[in-house]
Structure formats: structure tokens, C-alpha cells
Coordinates of C-alpha atoms in Angstrom, one line a residue:
M491 CA 48.8 199.3 292.5
K492 CA 45.5 197.4 291.9
L493 CA 44.6 193.8 291.8
K494 CA 43.0 193.2 288.4
K495 CA 42.5 189.4 288.0
V496 CA 42.7 186.2 290.1
E497 CA 43.3 182.7 288.7
I498 CA 42.9 180.0 291.2
L499 CA 44.7 176.9 289.9
K500 CA 44.5 174.2 292.6
Y501 CA 43.2 175.0 296.1
K502 CA 40.9 172.9 298.3
S503 CA 37.5 172.7 296.4
F504 CA 39.1 174.4 293.3
S505 CA 40.3 171.4 291.2
T506 CA 40.0 173.1 287.8
T507 CA 41.4 176.6 287.0
Q508 CA 39.0 179.4 287.8
T509 CA 39.6 182.9 286.7
F510 CA 37.7 186.1 287.6
Q511 CA 38.2 189.8 287.1
V512 CA 38.5 192.1 290.2
E513 CA 36.9 195.5 290.3
D514 CA 38.9 198.5 291.3
D515 CA 36.6 199.1 294.3
I516 CA 34.4 196.2 295.4
T517 CA 34.1 192.7 294.2
I518 CA 31.4 190.3 295.6
L519 CA 31.5 186.5 295.6
V520 CA 28.0 185.2 295.8
G521 CA 27.2 181.5 296.4
M522 CA 25.6 178.9 298.7
N523 CA 27.3 177.6 301.8
E524 CA 30.2 175.3 301.1
S525 CA 30.4 176.5 297.5
G526 CA 34.1 177.6 297.8
K527 CA 33.7 181.4 298.6
T528 CA 35.8 181.3 301.7
S529 CA 38.5 179.2 300.0
A530 CA 38.8 181.8 297.3
L531 CA 39.4 184.5 299.9
E532 CA 41.9 182.3 301.7
A533 CA 43.9 181.6 298.5
M534 CA 44.2 185.3 297.8
G535 CA 45.2 186.1 301.4
K536 CA 48.0 183.5 301.3
T537 CA 49.7 185.3 298.5
N538 CA 50.8 188.3 300.6
Y539 CA 49.2 188.4 304.1
F540 CA 49.7 191.5 306.1
Q541 CA 51.4 189.8 309.0
E542 CA 53.3 186.7 309.7
D543 CA 50.6 184.0 310.2
E544 CA 51.0 180.3 309.7
E545 CA 47.3 180.1 309.0
F546 CA 47.9 182.2 305.9
K547 CA 50.6 180.1 304.3
F548 CA 49.9 177.5 301.6
N549 CA 50.2 173.9 303.0
L550 CA 50.3 171.1 300.5
T551 CA 48.8 168.6 303.0
H552 CA 45.8 170.7 304.0
D553 CA 45.2 172.9 300.9
Y554 CA 45.7 170.8 297.8
P555 CA 42.6 169.2 296.4
R556 CA 42.3 165.9 298.3
R557 CA 41.4 163.7 295.3
E558 CA 44.6 164.8 293.6
K559 CA 46.9 164.8 296.6
K560 CA 48.3 161.3 296.0
A561 CA 49.2 162.0 292.4
I562 CA 51.1 165.2 293.3
D563 CA 53.0 163.4 296.2
K564 CA 54.2 160.7 293.7
A565 CA 55.3 163.4 291.2
Q566 CA 57.4 165.0 294.0
T567 CA 56.9 168.4 292.5
I568 CA 55.8 171.7 294.1
P569 CA 52.6 172.7 292.3
D570 CA 51.4 176.2 291.6
A571 CA 48.4 177.4 293.7
I572 CA 47.2 180.8 292.4
V573 CA 48.0 183.5 289.9
T574 CA 47.3 187.2 290.9
T575 CA 47.5 189.9 288.3
Y576 CA 48.2 193.5 289.1
E577 CA 48.4 196.9 287.3
I578 CA 51.2 199.3 288.2
D579 CA 49.7 202.8 288.9
D580 CA 50.9 206.1 287.4
E581 CA 52.7 207.2 290.5
L582 CA 54.9 204.1 290.7
V583 CA 55.5 204.1 286.9
E584 CA 56.7 207.7 287.2
K585 CA 59.0 206.8 290.1
I586 CA 60.5 203.8 288.3
E587 CA 61.1 205.6 285.0
K588 CA 62.6 208.6 286.7
Q589 CA 65.4 206.4 288.0
L590 CA 65.6 203.9 285.2
G591 CA 64.4 205.6 282.0
A592 CA 61.2 206.6 280.2
G593 CA 59.5 203.7 278.5
I594 CA 61.1 200.9 280.5
I595 CA 57.7 199.9 281.9
S596 CA 56.4 198.8 278.5
N597 CA 53.5 196.9 280.1
R598 CA 51.9 197.9 283.4
I599 CA 50.3 194.5 283.9
F600 CA 52.2 191.8 285.6
S601 CA 51.3 188.6 287.4
I602 CA 52.6 186.6 290.3
T603 CA 52.3 182.8 290.5
T604 CA 52.4 181.6 294.2
T605 CA 53.5 178.0 294.7
Y606 CA 52.8 175.6 297.5
D607 CA 56.1 176.2 299.1
N608 CA 55.0 179.9 299.4
K609 CA 57.4 181.2 296.8
S610 CA 56.6 183.6 294.0
K611 CA 57.2 183.5 290.3
Y612 CA 56.8 186.8 288.4
A613 CA 55.6 187.3 284.8
I614 CA 56.6 190.7 283.6
N615 CA 57.3 192.6 280.4
F616 CA 59.8 195.4 280.9
D617 CA 62.1 196.9 278.3
S618 CA 65.6 196.8 279.9
R619 CA 67.2 198.2 276.7
K620 CA 65.5 201.5 277.6
F621 CA 67.4 201.4 280.9
I622 CA 70.8 200.8 279.2
D623 CA 70.2 203.7 276.8
F624 CA 69.0 206.0 279.5
K625 CA 71.9 205.3 281.9
T626 CA 74.8 205.2 279.4
K627 CA 73.6 208.5 277.9
A628 CA 73.4 210.0 281.4
L629 CA 77.0 208.9 282.0
G630 CA 78.1 210.3 278.7
I631 CA 79.3 206.9 277.5
A632 CA 76.6 205.7 275.2
S633 CA 77.6 203.6 272.2
A634 CA 75.9 200.9 270.2
A635 CA 78.7 198.4 271.0
L636 CA 78.4 199.1 274.7
T637 CA 74.6 198.7 274.6
E638 CA 75.0 195.2 273.0
K639 CA 77.5 194.2 275.6
L640 CA 75.3 195.4 278.5
K641 CA 72.3 193.5 277.2
V642 CA 73.9 190.2 278.2
V643 CA 75.1 191.4 281.6
N644 CA 73.0 189.8 284.4
S645 CA 75.2 190.1 287.5
V646 CA 77.8 192.3 289.3
E647 CA 80.4 189.7 288.3
K648 CA 79.5 190.0 284.6
L649 CA 79.5 193.8 284.9
N650 CA 83.0 193.8 286.5
E651 CA 84.2 191.6 283.6
L652 CA 82.9 194.1 281.2
I653 CA 84.5 197.0 283.1
G654 CA 87.8 195.1 282.9
T655 CA 87.7 195.3 279.1
Y656 CA 88.0 199.1 279.3
S657 CA 91.0 201.2 280.3
D658 CA 89.3 204.6 279.9
E659 CA 88.4 205.9 283.4
K660 CA 85.3 207.5 281.9
Y661 CA 84.0 204.0 281.1
T662 CA 85.3 202.1 284.2
Q663 CA 84.1 204.7 286.7
G664 CA 80.8 205.3 284.9
L665 CA 79.9 201.6 284.6
K666 CA 80.9 201.1 288.2
T667 CA 78.0 203.3 289.3
L668 CA 75.5 200.8 287.7
E669 CA 76.6 198.1 290.1
K670 CA 73.5 198.2 292.3
Y671 CA 71.3 197.5 289.3
Y672 CA 73.1 194.3 288.6
S673 CA 73.2 192.8 292.1
N674 CA 70.6 190.3 291.0
A675 CA 69.9 188.9 294.4
W676 CA 67.4 186.5 293.0
K677 CA 69.6 185.2 290.1
W678 CA 67.2 186.1 287.3
P679 CA 68.1 185.9 283.6
D680 CA 67.6 189.7 283.4
A681 CA 69.2 191.7 286.3
I682 CA 67.2 194.9 285.5
D683 CA 63.9 193.0 285.6
E684 CA 65.0 191.6 289.0
Y685 CA 65.9 195.0 290.3
I686 CA 62.6 196.6 289.3
V687 CA 60.6 193.8 290.9
R688 CA 62.6 193.5 294.1
T689 CA 63.1 197.3 294.6
F690 CA 59.8 198.8 293.3
L691 CA 57.1 196.2 292.9
V692 CA 57.4 193.9 295.9
P693 CA 57.3 196.8 298.4
N694 CA 54.2 198.1 296.7
I695 CA 52.2 194.9 296.1
P696 CA 49.0 195.3 298.3
K697 CA 48.9 193.2 301.4
Y698 CA 45.8 191.2 302.3
L699 CA 43.7 191.5 305.5
Y700 CA 41.2 188.7 306.1
Y701 CA 38.3 189.0 308.5
D702 CA 35.4 186.8 309.5
E703 CA 33.0 186.4 312.4
Y704 CA 35.5 184.2 314.3
Y705 CA 37.7 187.3 314.9
A706 CA 35.1 188.8 317.3
L707 CA 36.4 190.2 320.5
P708 CA 35.7 188.1 323.6
S709 CA 33.8 189.8 326.5
R710 CA 36.5 188.9 329.0
I711 CA 40.2 188.8 328.1
S712 CA 42.6 187.1 330.5
I713 CA 45.7 189.2 330.3
E714 CA 47.8 186.3 331.6
K715 CA 46.5 184.1 328.8
L716 CA 46.9 186.9 326.3
E717 CA 50.5 187.4 327.4
A718 CA 51.2 183.6 327.1
G719 CA 49.3 183.3 323.8
E720 CA 46.8 180.8 325.2
L721 CA 43.6 182.4 323.9
N722 CA 41.7 181.0 321.0
D723 CA 43.8 181.9 317.9
N724 CA 41.4 184.4 316.3
E725 CA 40.3 185.9 319.6
F726 CA 43.9 186.3 320.5
K727 CA 44.6 188.2 317.3
T728 CA 41.8 190.8 317.8
A729 CA 42.5 191.2 321.6
K730 CA 46.2 191.7 320.8
A731 CA 45.2 194.3 318.2
L732 CA 43.1 196.2 320.8
F733 CA 46.0 196.4 323.2
E734 CA 48.4 197.5 320.4
L735 CA 46.0 200.2 319.3
A736 CA 45.8 201.5 322.9
D737 CA 49.6 201.2 323.1
I738 CA 49.4 199.2 326.3
N739 CA 52.1 196.7 327.3
T740 CA 50.4 193.7 329.0
E741 CA 53.5 193.0 331.1
E742 CA 53.0 196.4 332.7
I743 CA 49.4 195.6 333.6
L744 CA 50.5 192.4 335.4
K745 CA 52.9 194.4 337.6
A746 CA 50.6 197.4 338.3
D747 CA 48.6 198.1 341.4
S748 CA 46.3 200.7 339.7
F749 CA 44.7 200.4 336.3
E750 CA 43.4 203.9 335.8
D751 CA 46.0 204.9 333.3
F752 CA 45.5 201.7 331.2
I753 CA 41.7 202.2 331.2
A754 CA 42.1 205.8 330.1
E755 CA 44.2 204.6 327.1
L756 CA 41.6 201.9 326.3
E757 CA 38.8 204.5 326.5
A758 CA 40.7 206.9 324.3
T759 CA 41.0 204.1 321.7
E760 CA 37.4 203.2 322.1
A761 CA 36.4 206.8 321.4
I762 CA 38.3 206.8 318.1
I763 CA 36.6 203.6 317.1
S764 CA 33.2 204.7 318.2
D765 CA 33.4 207.9 316.1
E766 CA 33.7 205.8 313.0
L767 CA 31.3 203.0 314.2
F768 CA 28.3 205.3 314.8
K769 CA 28.6 207.0 311.4
Y770 CA 27.2 203.7 310.1
W771 CA 25.7 201.9 313.1
Q772 CA 22.2 203.5 313.0
T773 CA 20.4 200.6 314.8
N774 CA 21.1 202.0 318.2
T775 CA 23.3 205.1 318.7
N776 CA 22.9 205.2 322.5
L777 CA 25.6 202.7 323.2
N778 CA 28.9 203.2 325.1
I779 CA 31.8 200.8 325.6
D780 CA 33.0 200.4 329.1
F781 CA 36.4 198.9 330.0
Q782 CA 37.2 197.4 333.4
I783 CA 40.3 195.6 334.6
D784 CA 39.6 193.2 337.4
K785 CA 41.9 191.2 339.7
I786 CA 40.8 187.7 340.4
A787 CA 42.1 186.6 343.7
S788 CA 42.2 183.3 345.6
K789 CA 43.5 182.1 348.9
D790 CA 46.4 179.7 349.1
Q791 CA 46.7 176.7 351.4
Y792 CA 47.8 179.0 354.2
G793 CA 44.9 181.4 353.9
N794 CA 46.9 184.1 352.2
T795 CA 45.2 186.1 349.4
Q796 CA 47.1 186.1 346.0
I797 CA 46.2 187.5 342.6
V798 CA 45.9 184.6 340.1
E799 CA 44.5 186.5 337.1
H800 CA 43.9 189.9 335.6
V801 CA 40.9 190.2 333.3
L802 CA 39.9 193.0 330.9
D803 CA 36.1 193.1 331.0
I804 CA 34.4 194.7 328.0
R805 CA 30.9 195.9 328.6
V806 CA 28.4 197.8 326.5
K807 CA 26.1 200.4 328.2
S808 CA 22.7 201.4 326.9
K809 CA 20.4 203.7 328.8
G810 CA 22.1 202.9 332.1
V811 CA 22.0 199.2 331.6
S812 CA 25.4 197.5 331.2
L813 CA 25.8 194.1 329.5
S814 CA 28.9 192.2 328.5
L815 CA 30.0 192.5 324.9
K816 CA 29.0 188.9 324.1
N817 CA 25.4 189.6 325.3
R818 CA 25.0 192.4 322.8
S819 CA 23.9 191.6 319.3
K820 CA 26.3 189.6 317.2
G821 CA 25.9 192.3 314.6
F822 CA 27.2 195.0 316.9
N823 CA 30.0 192.8 318.1
W824 CA 31.0 192.1 314.5
F825 CA 31.1 195.8 313.6
F826 CA 33.1 196.8 316.7
S827 CA 35.5 193.9 316.5
F828 CA 36.1 194.5 312.8
L829 CA 37.0 198.2 313.4
V830 CA 39.5 197.1 316.1
W831 CA 41.1 194.7 313.6
F832 CA 40.9 197.2 310.7
K833 CA 42.4 200.1 312.7
K834 CA 45.5 197.9 313.1
I835 CA 46.3 198.3 309.3
Q836 CA 45.1 201.9 309.1
E837 CA 48.1 202.9 311.2
D838 CA 50.4 201.5 308.5
K839 CA 50.7 204.4 306.1
D840 CA 53.4 202.8 304.0
S841 CA 51.5 199.9 302.6
K842 CA 48.5 199.3 300.4
Y843 CA 45.8 196.8 301.6
I844 CA 43.1 194.6 300.1
L845 CA 40.3 193.7 302.5
L846 CA 39.0 190.1 302.3
L847 CA 35.7 190.0 304.2
D848 CA 34.0 186.6 304.7
E849 CA 30.2 187.0 305.1
P850 CA 30.4 190.5 306.5
G851 CA 27.4 191.6 308.6
L852 CA 25.9 188.1 308.5
N853 CA 24.0 188.7 311.7
L854 CA 23.0 192.2 310.9
H855 CA 19.4 193.2 310.2
A856 CA 18.6 194.1 306.6
S857 CA 18.6 197.8 307.3
A858 CA 21.9 197.5 309.2
Q859 CA 23.4 195.6 306.2
A860 CA 22.4 198.6 304.1
D861 CA 24.4 200.8 306.5
L862 CA 27.3 198.3 306.2
L863 CA 27.2 198.7 302.4
K864 CA 27.6 202.4 302.8
F865 CA 30.6 201.8 305.1
L866 CA 32.2 199.5 302.6
A867 CA 31.5 201.9 299.7
D868 CA 33.4 204.6 301.7
L869 CA 36.3 202.3 302.5
S870 CA 36.6 201.3 298.8
A871 CA 37.8 204.8 298.1
N872 CA 41.1 203.8 299.7
Y873 CA 41.0 200.0 299.7
Q874 CA 40.0 197.3 297.2
I875 CA 37.4 195.1 298.9
I876 CA 36.5 191.5 298.1
Y877 CA 33.7 190.0 300.2
T878 CA 31.5 186.9 300.2
T879 CA 27.8 186.8 300.9
H880 CA 24.6 185.0 300.3
S881 CA 22.4 187.8 301.6
P882 CA 20.4 189.8 299.0
F883 CA 20.8 192.9 301.2
M884 CA 24.5 192.8 300.8
I885 CA 24.2 193.2 297.0
S886 CA 23.4 196.6 295.4
S887 CA 21.2 196.2 292.3
E888 CA 22.9 199.3 291.0
N889 CA 26.3 197.5 290.9
L890 CA 25.6 194.0 289.7
N891 CA 28.8 194.2 287.6
R892 CA 30.6 193.6 290.9
V893 CA 29.1 190.2 291.4
R894 CA 30.9 186.9 290.7
T895 CA 29.0 183.7 291.4
V896 CA 30.6 180.6 293.1
L897 CA 29.1 177.2 292.5
E898 CA 30.1 173.8 293.8
T899 CA 29.9 171.2 290.9
D900 CA 31.0 167.6 290.4
S901 CA 34.3 168.9 289.0
G902 CA 34.9 171.3 291.9
S903 CA 34.1 175.0 292.7
Q904 CA 33.5 177.2 289.7
I905 CA 33.5 181.1 289.5
S906 CA 31.7 183.0 286.8
D907 CA 30.1 186.4 286.1
S908 CA 26.5 186.7 287.3
I909 CA 25.0 186.8 283.8
Q910 CA 26.7 183.5 282.9
E911 CA 25.4 181.7 286.0
K912 CA 22.5 179.3 285.5
D913 CA 22.1 177.6 288.9
P914 CA 18.9 178.9 290.5
N915 CA 20.1 178.5 294.1
T916 CA 23.2 180.5 293.4
L917 CA 21.3 183.2 291.6
F918 CA 18.7 183.5 294.3
P919 CA 20.4 186.3 296.3
L920 CA 20.9 188.3 293.1
Q921 CA 17.3 187.7 292.0
A922 CA 16.1 188.7 295.5
A923 CA 18.2 191.8 295.5
L924 CA 17.0 192.8 292.0
G925 CA 13.4 191.9 292.9
Y926 CA 13.5 194.0 296.1
D927 CA 14.8 197.0 294.1
I928 CA 12.2 196.5 291.4
A929 CA 9.4 196.0 293.9
Q930 CA 10.1 199.5 295.3
N931 CA 9.7 201.1 291.9
L932 CA 7.3 199.1 289.7
Y933 CA 5.4 195.8 289.3
V934 CA 6.8 193.0 287.3
S935 CA 4.2 190.8 285.6
K936 CA 4.4 187.5 283.9
K937 CA 4.9 189.3 280.6
N938 CA 7.7 191.9 280.6
L939 CA 9.0 194.2 277.9
L940 CA 12.5 195.3 278.8
V941 CA 13.4 198.8 277.6
E942 CA 16.3 201.1 278.4
G943 CA 14.9 203.8 280.5
V944 CA 12.0 205.7 282.0
S945 CA 11.7 207.9 278.9
D946 CA 11.1 204.8 276.8
L947 CA 8.4 203.7 279.2
I948 CA 6.6 207.1 279.0
I949 CA 6.7 207.3 275.2
L950 CA 5.6 203.7 274.6
T951 CA 2.8 204.0 277.1
A952 CA 1.6 207.4 275.7
M953 CA 1.7 206.3 272.0
S954 CA -0.1 203.0 272.9
S955 CA -2.9 205.0 274.5
I956 CA -3.2 207.3 271.4
L957 CA -3.4 204.2 269.1
E958 CA -5.9 202.5 271.4
A959 CA -8.1 205.6 271.2
E960 CA -7.9 205.4 267.3
K961 CA -8.9 201.7 267.5
R962 CA -5.6 200.7 266.0
T963 CA -3.1 198.2 267.3
Y964 CA -1.6 199.1 270.7
L965 CA 0.5 197.4 273.3
R966 CA -1.4 194.6 274.9
S967 CA -2.6 195.3 278.4
D968 CA -1.0 192.3 280.1
V969 CA 2.5 193.4 279.2
T970 CA 4.5 195.4 281.7
I971 CA 7.1 197.8 280.4
V972 CA 10.3 197.4 282.6
P973 CA 13.0 200.2 282.3
T974 CA 16.3 198.6 283.1
G975 CA 18.3 201.8 283.8
G976 CA 20.5 201.6 280.7
L977 CA 21.4 199.5 277.8
E978 CA 24.4 197.9 279.6
K979 CA 22.1 196.5 282.3
V980 CA 19.7 194.7 279.9
A981 CA 21.7 191.5 279.7
T982 CA 21.9 191.3 283.5
F983 CA 18.1 191.8 283.8
I984 CA 17.5 189.0 281.3
S985 CA 19.8 186.7 283.1
L986 CA 18.3 187.3 286.5
L987 CA 14.7 187.5 285.6
R988 CA 14.6 184.4 283.5
G989 CA 12.4 181.5 284.6
S990 CA 9.6 179.4 283.5
S991 CA 7.0 181.7 285.0
L992 CA 8.2 184.9 283.2
E993 CA 8.1 185.9 279.6
T994 CA 10.6 188.5 278.5
V995 CA 11.0 190.5 275.3
C996 CA 13.5 193.3 274.7
L997 CA 12.9 196.5 272.7
L998 CA 16.2 198.3 272.5
D999 CA 18.1 201.1 270.9
S1000 CA 20.8 200.0 268.4
Y1001 CA 24.0 198.9 270.2
T1002 CA 26.9 201.3 270.0
D1003 CA 28.9 199.5 272.7
P1004 CA 30.6 196.2 271.5
K1005 CA 30.6 194.9 275.1
G1006 CA 26.9 195.2 275.5
K1007 CA 26.3 193.5 272.2
A1008 CA 28.7 190.7 273.1
K1009 CA 26.8 190.1 276.3
M1010 CA 23.5 189.9 274.5
D1011 CA 25.0 187.7 271.8
S1012 CA 26.3 185.4 274.6
L1013 CA 22.8 185.1 276.2
I1014 CA 21.3 184.3 272.8
A1015 CA 24.0 181.7 272.1
E1016 CA 23.4 180.1 275.5
K1017 CA 19.7 180.0 274.8
I1018 CA 18.9 182.2 277.9
I1019 CA 16.8 184.3 275.6
H1020 CA 15.7 183.5 272.1
G1021 CA 17.1 185.8 269.4
K1022 CA 13.6 186.6 268.1
K1023 CA 12.7 188.0 271.5
V1024 CA 15.2 190.8 271.1
R1025 CA 14.1 193.6 268.9
F1026 CA 15.9 196.8 268.0
F1027 CA 14.2 200.0 266.7
H1028 CA 16.1 199.9 263.5
D1029 CA 14.2 196.7 262.7
F1030 CA 11.1 198.8 262.1
L1031 CA 12.8 201.5 259.9
D1032 CA 13.9 200.6 256.4
T1033 CA 16.0 203.8 256.1
H1034 CA 18.1 203.2 259.3
D1035 CA 20.8 200.7 260.1
K1036 CA 21.0 202.2 263.6
A1037 CA 18.0 203.8 265.5
D1038 CA 16.8 204.9 268.9
L1039 CA 13.2 205.0 270.1
E1040 CA 13.0 208.7 269.1
D1041 CA 13.6 207.7 265.5
I1042 CA 10.2 205.9 265.4
F1043 CA 8.7 209.5 265.3
T1044 CA 9.2 211.4 262.1
K1045 CA 11.9 214.0 262.5
N1046 CA 9.3 216.8 262.4
D1047 CA 7.1 215.2 265.0
Y1048 CA 10.0 214.6 267.4
L1049 CA 11.2 218.2 266.9
K1050 CA 7.8 219.5 267.9
L1051 CA 8.2 217.7 271.2
F1052 CA 11.8 218.7 271.6
N1053 CA 11.1 222.4 270.9
A1054 CA 8.2 222.5 273.3
A1055 CA 10.3 220.9 276.1
Y1056 CA 13.4 223.0 275.5
T1057 CA 12.1 226.5 275.3
E1058 CA 15.6 227.8 276.2
Y1059 CA 16.8 227.0 272.7
T1060 CA 15.6 228.6 269.5
D1061 CA 13.2 226.2 267.7
I1062 CA 15.1 223.7 265.6
S1063 CA 13.7 222.9 262.2
E1064 CA 14.3 219.7 260.2
A1065 CA 16.1 221.7 257.6
A1066 CA 18.7 222.8 260.2
L1067 CA 19.8 219.2 260.9
N1068 CA 22.6 217.4 259.2
P1069 CA 21.0 215.2 256.5
A1070 CA 24.0 212.8 256.4
I1071 CA 23.0 211.5 259.8
N1072 CA 19.9 209.3 260.4
Q1073 CA 19.5 209.3 264.2
I1074 CA 17.6 212.4 265.4
I1075 CA 19.3 212.4 268.8
I1076 CA 22.8 212.6 267.3
Q1077 CA 21.5 215.3 264.9
I1078 CA 20.2 217.5 267.7
N1079 CA 23.3 217.0 269.8
Q1080 CA 25.5 218.0 266.8
H1081 CA 23.3 221.0 266.0
L1082 CA 23.5 222.3 269.6
S1083 CA 27.2 221.3 270.0
I1084 CA 26.4 219.4 273.2
P1085 CA 27.4 215.8 274.2
R1086 CA 23.8 214.8 275.2
F1087 CA 20.5 216.3 276.1
N1088 CA 18.0 214.9 278.7
H1089 CA 15.8 212.5 276.8
Y1090 CA 13.3 212.5 279.6
R1091 CA 12.1 216.1 279.0
P1092 CA 10.7 215.6 275.4
A1093 CA 9.1 212.3 276.6
N1094 CA 7.5 214.0 279.6
Q1095 CA 6.4 216.8 277.3
L1096 CA 4.4 214.2 275.3
T1097 CA 2.3 213.5 278.4
K1098 CA 2.0 217.2 279.5
M1099 CA 0.6 218.3 276.1
A1100 CA -2.2 215.7 276.2
V1101 CA -2.1 215.4 272.4
D1102 CA -4.2 213.1 270.2
A1103 CA -3.5 211.3 266.9
S1104 CA -4.0 214.6 264.9
F1105 CA -0.8 215.9 266.4
F1106 CA 1.3 213.3 264.6
D1107 CA 2.2 212.6 261.0
P1108 CA 0.5 209.4 259.8
Q1109 CA 3.9 207.9 259.3
T1110 CA 4.7 208.2 263.0
L1111 CA 1.5 206.4 264.0
E1112 CA 2.2 203.7 261.4
N1113 CA 5.7 203.2 262.8
F1114 CA 4.5 202.8 266.4
E1115 CA 1.7 200.5 265.3
K1116 CA 4.2 198.3 263.5
V1117 CA 6.3 198.2 266.7
F1118 CA 3.3 197.1 268.8
Q1119 CA 2.1 194.5 266.3
E1120 CA 5.5 192.9 266.4
I1121 CA 5.9 193.0 270.2
N1122 CA 2.4 191.7 270.8
S1123 CA 3.1 188.7 268.5
L1124 CA 6.2 187.9 270.5
F1125 CA 4.1 187.4 273.6
D1126 CA 1.6 185.1 271.9

């Protein structure tokens, strides 16, 4: 089961409803300090926390938006806090329908509204008639009249009343076997819906685990205070998790004279954690955790020595030097403590978990944060992860679709997709992440022409040089061609690169994906980019309503490049192509019966052949000149 959408209704800084989609692997909440990122994680965690914890229960006094608290008190109602939407997975659907009938799960999407008294309201859409048909047929007592009567049964009592109307044992005994489906413990209008939710959905709804830097292990743990629950709340939770992982009873330590067995158990646990830790902690791999249990003694008023406290001392050794855990880097402490906390839920094989990480790796160096990203990517194969950050090094420019921005406004915290965000401070980590990635691959100038990929960059650069040699119009020299890595990323690039110091023009293949077009239309509507600054290749071809860059060549010219690049195929002639199709790429794919060929190879062939203008049909040169004339004018 996957979390698909979150709708925060009223919670702390969220005074207006905020909705965001959740990715199947990793979702990132980016925003400034105090923007509401932590509150969003808390609200999710309080819907189904993995253990009993008063800190993760909704509290009307502490959690409801303060400016509206008086009004809700006067209304004397219990308000809703948050709506979480889930999708039932194939395995669970199969399990339900095997017992209750095929087709009963008519809609896999369902939502849970959690209220401030920590109760849940379910919005579902199941077809209980399918259950009736399935069960009565299986019992050999199906009839239209019985189906109609069962439709209004919503309790065991009602079922027994119905059974009482029959004298035939086939009916009475058969219907009696349906009793468990109508127990309706929660008194819902539809007993079958209630049975499905209570029996199948609730046990499979993912539990939430929240973690932030305050859960770090202390260097010295008083076992007496741990036993009495007197440690700092979050330290206590992590310290307790360590002892539970090592399967050590703290009462036994307090009674023991020797601690060797306990230390052996702790070290065995540490070895398991370290194996995973050092897969990703590359900063210093020469570290070892050392556990010591000390007795702290004092003399009483009669001079007698007595043990007043037992302390677990956690130390980290490096090259023969031992330091207490708190004196190692905060980053290492975070990583080690998180794995202790995380291992606690890994032992639970019967539940699904969603990890809520607040500013993970905040104290890690940039390169260590890159290692942490790899760690989270690996975890996301088995867990959905939602984390907050304002570090550009915790954002992968290859996965900007994962980002949701959080902004504090006069009307409360707001959550939106990254391409919709306009606040420069909120966008800064995204711009920095994108800029860092771009800086490693190409320069960005004040004038940028966004294209889809590297093959576009090669072709446009080569054809511009050929036209320049012919003293014809070519692409102006102060324009940098920026490949975005795909048509679907263009809108994100425009959004993140916008600014008064940058000029941006797009030169794109025709859209085939409605989502990409919708994103671009939204940017134009919001005046993030002017519609005239977005040009498509079909704009330069009177004969095409859809076109790619390759269509700017005449078909014969492009086939010369293609045939030279793909010597493994028999040369393709223009006559061999389907004349009913305009786009050369689709024509070639169809001719070869392949889904797609590598566009880079013909583009690269253009540079390898070192051709001049004589290689091309005059129409090709005219088409490219027309493109460059238009693009140059858009930068004037």
C-alpha cells in the first residue's frame, strides 16, 4: 500500500488547506526555516505512528492554528486535521477479492481523515453487491430476491432477522456462515465496507517513523535513569532502542557483577549497524564503536562503598584514539543514531513503514550528503521516504519532480510543486542544486537557448558554423545552448533559471505528452516565460503540424547522416519511408520496426564528416537559417 496524496487541513502554521502528491519512492519538502516543513511531517506522523507516543497524537490545544483556536472552542466541535490518500496494491487486492469476490475493490484509492480526537474517517468506494453475488453463489443459494434483501443487511442482528424468514436449512445454515462479515464492530452503514477496512486495510496501512537530530544517542547513558524513564524524551527513545536491539534487559545489568555478556551483545549489535553504516559513510572508514559499562561508586556516611549508578559509555575509536560519541562529528552521530532507531522497525516484518526525516544529514559535509542520498535511494526500494531540507546537496537535479516547496505566507504555510514556486528564497536550494549540476557540465550565460538534449546542441552548433562560413545568418555568439535532458524537464529549467539577469528562449520538439504541454502552458499563463519565447520546430515548417529538430533537414539530407551513422542497416532511401507520416524519426522507427533509435549517433556523424554547405540541399540551409533568424530576434 502506498501513500499517494496528503491534504493538510488545519495544523499549526497550516491555516488553509494544502495538498501535495507523494512520490512512490522519495518526496522532498524544501523551504526556509520556520516555513512549516517540520509541521507537515508531524501531521503525517500523527495519523498512524509506529508506536504509542503521546508526542505523536493530535492535540487541539497545541496543534490547532492559534488564531482560530478561540473560534473552534466556541463551536465545541472536533475539527479535522489531515486527509491521507492511499492506493491498495495488487497483492492486497488479490487477497481481498479471493475471500470476498472479484471486482469488489472497484476503486483502489481510498482516503483517511484524521480528526483532532485522533479518530479516523474513511472515504472508500467498494462494490458490496459483488460480495453478495460471490458468497451466495458459492453457497448455492443465489437469487435476485435474496440479493436485494442482503443489500440492506448491515449487522449480525439484521442478518439473523433475515435468516429467520427462511425455513429451508440450505438458506439458514448457508447465511449463518456469513455472520463474521456482518459483525460491523464500527457500526457503519455498510457492514461489508466496514469488514474490508477493519480486516484488510487497517492492518496494512503504512506506519510512520519520524526522526530528527534530537534523537541522537547520548555518549553516556545512565541505566538507572533509562530504567526509570528519566532521560531526555528523545534520547530515551533511541537509547531504549539500542538496548532492545541488543536484546538486553536493563534490570539484569543493575543486578549483575560482570558486564562482559552485555557488552558482547552490544558489540554484536554494533557490528550489524556498522556493516550498513560504512557502506555509505565514506568520510572516515577507520572508526570503531566501543561500549563500556561503568559502575559509579560513592561512600556513605559510614565510609562504606556503594554503587550509585551504572553507565553505558559509548566511545568511537579512530587510529588508536578513543573519543566519546558526542565528541565525534554531529554528522557521524546522526548517521549512527538513525541506524539504531531505524533498525528497530526493520525487525518488524509484518508492517509497512513510511520514513519521515526532518533535515537529514544537516551537519554532514556536502560529499557526505551525497552518500546519504545514495543511502536514502537504496532505502526507498522498500520504504516511502519524505524528508525536509534546505540544503542544495540533498536535492538531486535528476529528480526535481520529487520536490515540493513550503513557504510561510501571511495566510499560513503553503505547499506547492517546484515549478509553481515564485519565492526566490524558497527556490534558492533548488537553483543551487541545479546550478551545481549544470556547472559541472556546461556554462550558463546571460542568454540561454533551452533545447531538449545533447544531439540538439550538436546539430544546432554544427549548422550554425556552416551558415556562418557561408556568410548567412547563424546563431549569435552570445547565446549558450543548454540541453535540459528531456522535454519533460524544460518547464522545471525555465522555472528555476528565471531571473532578471537571465534571458531564456526555448526551441523544442512538438509536444506529444499532454502533461509537458500543460506545464508549459501554466508557466506562460503565470508569465514566468513569455509565449513568444517558446518556439517549436513545426513553427518553421509549413508542411508539418508536429516536427522534431531532425525535420528541419530535408528527408534526403537527414537520411544521408543516418545511413552514415548506422552502417549496420541497409541504406534507407526516402522512397522506402511511409509518405503518410511527416516526422522523419517516426518514419525511420516504423521502417526498422524499432521503438526508437539513438538520435545522438546521426548528430555526432554530422561533426565527424566535417561537411560544408555543399553537402546539404538548399532547402535544409534555408530552414536552419530561418530558425536562427527567429531565435536571434527573440534575444534582441
